[in-house]
Tab-separated table of C-alpha atoms in Angstrom:
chain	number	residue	atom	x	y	z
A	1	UNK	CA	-15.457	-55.504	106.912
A	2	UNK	CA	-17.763	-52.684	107.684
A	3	UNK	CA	-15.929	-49.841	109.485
A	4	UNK	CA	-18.274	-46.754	110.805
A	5	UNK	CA	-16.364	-43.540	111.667
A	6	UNK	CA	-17.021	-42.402	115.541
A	7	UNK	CA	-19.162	-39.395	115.738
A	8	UNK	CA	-18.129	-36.338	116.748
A	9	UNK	CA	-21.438	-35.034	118.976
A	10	UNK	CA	-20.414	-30.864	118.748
A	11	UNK	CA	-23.823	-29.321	118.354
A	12	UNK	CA	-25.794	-32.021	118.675
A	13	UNK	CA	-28.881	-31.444	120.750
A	14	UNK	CA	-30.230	-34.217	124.062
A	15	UNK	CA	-33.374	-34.653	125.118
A	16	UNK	CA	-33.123	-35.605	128.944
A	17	UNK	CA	-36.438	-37.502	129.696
A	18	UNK	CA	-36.019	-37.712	133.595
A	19	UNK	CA	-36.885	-35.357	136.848
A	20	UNK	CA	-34.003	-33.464	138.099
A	21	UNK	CA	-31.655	-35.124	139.842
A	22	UNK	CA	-28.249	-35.759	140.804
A	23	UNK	CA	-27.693	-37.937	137.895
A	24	UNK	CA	-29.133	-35.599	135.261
A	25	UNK	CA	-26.503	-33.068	136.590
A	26	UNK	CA	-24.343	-34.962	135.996
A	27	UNK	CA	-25.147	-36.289	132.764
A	28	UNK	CA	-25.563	-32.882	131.749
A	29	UNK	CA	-22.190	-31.805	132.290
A	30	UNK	CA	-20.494	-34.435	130.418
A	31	UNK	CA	-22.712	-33.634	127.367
A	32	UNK	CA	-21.539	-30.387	127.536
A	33	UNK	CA	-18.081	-31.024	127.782
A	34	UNK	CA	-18.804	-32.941	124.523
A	35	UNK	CA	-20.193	-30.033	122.632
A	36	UNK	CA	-23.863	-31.067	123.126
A	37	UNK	CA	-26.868	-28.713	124.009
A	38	UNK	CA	-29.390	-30.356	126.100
A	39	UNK	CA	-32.639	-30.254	127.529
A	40	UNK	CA	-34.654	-32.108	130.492
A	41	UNK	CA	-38.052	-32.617	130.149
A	42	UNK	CA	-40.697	-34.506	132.598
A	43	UNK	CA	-42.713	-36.260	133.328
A	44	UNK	CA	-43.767	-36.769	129.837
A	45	UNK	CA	-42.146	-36.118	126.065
A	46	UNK	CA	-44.319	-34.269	123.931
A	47	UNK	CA	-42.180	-33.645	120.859
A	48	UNK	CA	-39.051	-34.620	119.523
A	49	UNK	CA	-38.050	-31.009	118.099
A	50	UNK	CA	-34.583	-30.769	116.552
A	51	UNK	CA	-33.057	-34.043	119.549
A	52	UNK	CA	-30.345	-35.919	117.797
A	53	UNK	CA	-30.281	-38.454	120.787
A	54	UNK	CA	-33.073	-38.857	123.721
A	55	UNK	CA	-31.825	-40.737	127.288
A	56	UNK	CA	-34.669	-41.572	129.087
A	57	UNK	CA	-35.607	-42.890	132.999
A	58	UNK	CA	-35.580	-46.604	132.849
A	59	UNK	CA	-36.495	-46.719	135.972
A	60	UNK	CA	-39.425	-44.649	136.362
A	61	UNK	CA	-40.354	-44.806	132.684
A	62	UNK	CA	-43.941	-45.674	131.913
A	63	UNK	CA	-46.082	-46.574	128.726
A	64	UNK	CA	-47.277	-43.498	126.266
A	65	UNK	CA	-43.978	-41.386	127.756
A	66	UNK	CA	-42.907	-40.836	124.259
A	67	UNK	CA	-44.906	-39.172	121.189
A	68	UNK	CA	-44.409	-41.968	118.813
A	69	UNK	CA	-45.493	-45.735	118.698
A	70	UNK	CA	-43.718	-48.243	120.813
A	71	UNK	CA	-40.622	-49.142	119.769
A	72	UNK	CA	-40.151	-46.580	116.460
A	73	UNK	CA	-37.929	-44.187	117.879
A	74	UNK	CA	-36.938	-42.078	115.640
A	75	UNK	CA	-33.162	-40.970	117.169
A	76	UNK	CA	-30.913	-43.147	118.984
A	77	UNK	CA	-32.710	-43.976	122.648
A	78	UNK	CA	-30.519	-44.385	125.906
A	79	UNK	CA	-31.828	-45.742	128.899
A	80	UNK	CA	-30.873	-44.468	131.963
A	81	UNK	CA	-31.220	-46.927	134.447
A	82	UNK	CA	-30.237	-47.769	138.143
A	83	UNK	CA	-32.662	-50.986	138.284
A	84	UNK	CA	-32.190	-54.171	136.606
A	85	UNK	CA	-35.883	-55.818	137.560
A	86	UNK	CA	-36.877	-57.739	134.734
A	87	UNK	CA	-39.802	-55.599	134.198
A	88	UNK	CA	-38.139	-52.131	133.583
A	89	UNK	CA	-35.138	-54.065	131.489
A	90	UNK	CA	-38.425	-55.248	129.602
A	91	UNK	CA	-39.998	-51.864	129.316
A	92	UNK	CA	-36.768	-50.371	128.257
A	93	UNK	CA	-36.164	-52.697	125.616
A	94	UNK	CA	-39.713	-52.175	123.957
A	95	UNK	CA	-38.994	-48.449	123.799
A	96	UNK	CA	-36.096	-49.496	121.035
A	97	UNK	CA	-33.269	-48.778	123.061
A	98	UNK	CA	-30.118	-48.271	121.548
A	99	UNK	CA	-27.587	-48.617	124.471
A	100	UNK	CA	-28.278	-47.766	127.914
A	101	UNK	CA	-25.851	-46.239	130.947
A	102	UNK	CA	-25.680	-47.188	134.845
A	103	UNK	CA	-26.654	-45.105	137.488
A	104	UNK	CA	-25.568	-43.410	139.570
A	105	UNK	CA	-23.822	-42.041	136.364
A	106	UNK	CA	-19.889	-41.011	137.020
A	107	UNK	CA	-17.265	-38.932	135.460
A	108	UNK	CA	-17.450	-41.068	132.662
A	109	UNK	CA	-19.125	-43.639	129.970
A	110	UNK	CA	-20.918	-41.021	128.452
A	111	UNK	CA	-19.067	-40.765	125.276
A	112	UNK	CA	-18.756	-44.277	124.417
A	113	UNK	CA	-22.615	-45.079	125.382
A	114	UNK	CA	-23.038	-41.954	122.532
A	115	UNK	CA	-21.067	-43.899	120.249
A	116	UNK	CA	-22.386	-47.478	120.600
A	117	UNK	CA	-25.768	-46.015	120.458
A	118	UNK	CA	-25.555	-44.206	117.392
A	119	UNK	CA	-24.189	-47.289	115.702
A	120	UNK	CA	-26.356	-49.518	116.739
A	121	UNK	CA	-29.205	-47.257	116.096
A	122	UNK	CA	-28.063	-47.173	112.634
A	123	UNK	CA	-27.522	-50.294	112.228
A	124	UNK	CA	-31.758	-50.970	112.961
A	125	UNK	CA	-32.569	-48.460	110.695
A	126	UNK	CA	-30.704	-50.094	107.895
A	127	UNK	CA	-32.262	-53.506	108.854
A	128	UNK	CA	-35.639	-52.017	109.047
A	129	UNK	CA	-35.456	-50.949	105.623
A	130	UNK	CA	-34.234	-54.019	104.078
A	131	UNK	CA	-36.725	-56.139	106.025
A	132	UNK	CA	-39.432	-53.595	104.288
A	133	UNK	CA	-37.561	-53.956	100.888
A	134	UNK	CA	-38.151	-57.907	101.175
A	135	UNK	CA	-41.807	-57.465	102.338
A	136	UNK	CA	-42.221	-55.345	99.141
A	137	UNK	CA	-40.611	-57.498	96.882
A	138	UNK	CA	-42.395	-60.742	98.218
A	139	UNK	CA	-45.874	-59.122	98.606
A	140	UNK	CA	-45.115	-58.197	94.356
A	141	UNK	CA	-43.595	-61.546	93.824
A	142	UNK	CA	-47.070	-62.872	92.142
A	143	UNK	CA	-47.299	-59.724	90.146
A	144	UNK	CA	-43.848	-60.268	88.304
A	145	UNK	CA	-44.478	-63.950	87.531
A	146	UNK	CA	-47.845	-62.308	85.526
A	147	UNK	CA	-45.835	-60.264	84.237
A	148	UNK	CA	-43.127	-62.353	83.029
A	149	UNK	CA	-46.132	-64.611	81.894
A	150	UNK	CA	-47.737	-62.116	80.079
A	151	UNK	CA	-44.239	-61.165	78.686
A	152	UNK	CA	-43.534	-65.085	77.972
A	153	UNK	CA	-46.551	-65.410	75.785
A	154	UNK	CA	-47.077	-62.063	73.326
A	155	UNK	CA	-43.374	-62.399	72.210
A	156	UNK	CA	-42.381	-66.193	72.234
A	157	UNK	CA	-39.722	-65.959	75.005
A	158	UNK	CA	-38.336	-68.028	77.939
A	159	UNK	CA	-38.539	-67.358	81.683
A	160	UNK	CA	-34.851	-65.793	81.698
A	161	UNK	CA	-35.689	-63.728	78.334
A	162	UNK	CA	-38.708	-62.733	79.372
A	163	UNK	CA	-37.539	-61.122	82.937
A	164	UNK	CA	-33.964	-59.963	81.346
A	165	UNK	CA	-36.958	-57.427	78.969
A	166	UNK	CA	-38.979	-56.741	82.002
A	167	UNK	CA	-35.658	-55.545	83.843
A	168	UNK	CA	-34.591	-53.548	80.834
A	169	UNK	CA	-37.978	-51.473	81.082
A	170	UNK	CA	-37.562	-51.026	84.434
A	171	UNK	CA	-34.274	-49.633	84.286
A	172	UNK	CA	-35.232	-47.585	81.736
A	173	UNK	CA	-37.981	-45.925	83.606
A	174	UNK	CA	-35.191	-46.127	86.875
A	175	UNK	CA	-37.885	-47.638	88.483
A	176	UNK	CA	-37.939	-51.585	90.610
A	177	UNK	CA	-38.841	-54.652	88.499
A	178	UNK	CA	-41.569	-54.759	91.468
A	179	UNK	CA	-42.901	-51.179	90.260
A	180	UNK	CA	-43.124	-51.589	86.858
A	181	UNK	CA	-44.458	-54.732	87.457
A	182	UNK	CA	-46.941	-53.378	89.875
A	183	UNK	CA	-48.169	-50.322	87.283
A	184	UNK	CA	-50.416	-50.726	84.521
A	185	UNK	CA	-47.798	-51.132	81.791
A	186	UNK	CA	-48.648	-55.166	81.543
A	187	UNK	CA	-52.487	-54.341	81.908
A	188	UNK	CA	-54.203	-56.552	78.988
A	189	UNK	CA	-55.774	-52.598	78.789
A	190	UNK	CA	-52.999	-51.029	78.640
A	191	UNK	CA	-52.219	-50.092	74.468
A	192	UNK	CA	-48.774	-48.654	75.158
A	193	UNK	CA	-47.780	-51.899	76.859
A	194	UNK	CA	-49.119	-53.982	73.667
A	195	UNK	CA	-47.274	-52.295	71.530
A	196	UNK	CA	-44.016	-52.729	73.769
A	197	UNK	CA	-44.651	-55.891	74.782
């Protein structure tokens, strides 16, 4: 069972992207009751600075409002929005969007849209780097089964034997199977890797 601990936001810093209104009052004031500094910028984001969390206009959001690619957010991203046209739910979500909250905003919600966007924000970071752990490992795929060839043939061993020495060097150097694999140490020019090999 994976159990995450809820955050506590004291000192944490928001980037408002929205005019002033009503609702960025009152957003405002229950970040600070939380223990959060924050800031309102518009109509356009042109650096992050030290923002732990950035809630943005849904509604009135439009492309290039943010200083990095599409979707790559780089804090948790909550969408602020009082429309629910299928077009700005479909801009919001290609922003990366990590929870969102209703206007007109109230006395409350705030905390708990904090906390399910911080977790789920997480949670696409993790999967982002496994998914480009796997595209590693598959795009090196054809390099470790010349390896374990290579490995196979100088010292007269099977498949399993031959990976089980390739995974000892590796572990040795406290490098992947995929990186050693991937370096010059099974180069046919490589004399250190003859010897070893």
């Amino acid at each position: 069972m994976n159990t995450s601990i809820t955050p506590n936001f004291r000192g944490w810093r928001a980037l408002i992207v929205h005019r002033q209104s009503e609702n960025v009052e009152r957003l405002v004031r229950q970040l600070s009751r939380l223990g959060m500094d924050c800031e309102q910028v518009w109509p356009q984001l042109t650096q992050l600075s030290d923002a732990d969390v950035v809630f943005f206009d849904g509604d009135n959001g439009f492309d290039g409002l943010f200083p990095w690619p599409e979707g790559h957010a780089p804090v948790p991203m909550v969408a602020l929005l009082g429309s629910e046209a299928p077009g700005r739910l479909e801009w919001a979500l290609r922003q990366g969007v990590s929870a969102h909250l209703l206007k007109p905003i109230g006395s409350g919600g705030v905390f708990s849209t904090l906390v399910i966007a911080v977790a789920n924000f997480t949670q696409q970071q993790m999967l982002a780097h496994e998914i480009a752990e796997l595209k590693t490992k598959a795009r090196l795929r054809p390099k470790v089964v010349r390896a374990i060839l290579c490995v196979m043939q100088s010292r007269s061993l099977d498949e399993d034997a031959a990976y089980a020495f390739i995974r000892s060097e590796a572990m040795q150097r406290r490098q992947s199977v995929e990186a050693l694999c991937e370096s010059d140490f099974f180069s046919p020019t490589n004399a250190r890797a003859k010897k070893r090999v």
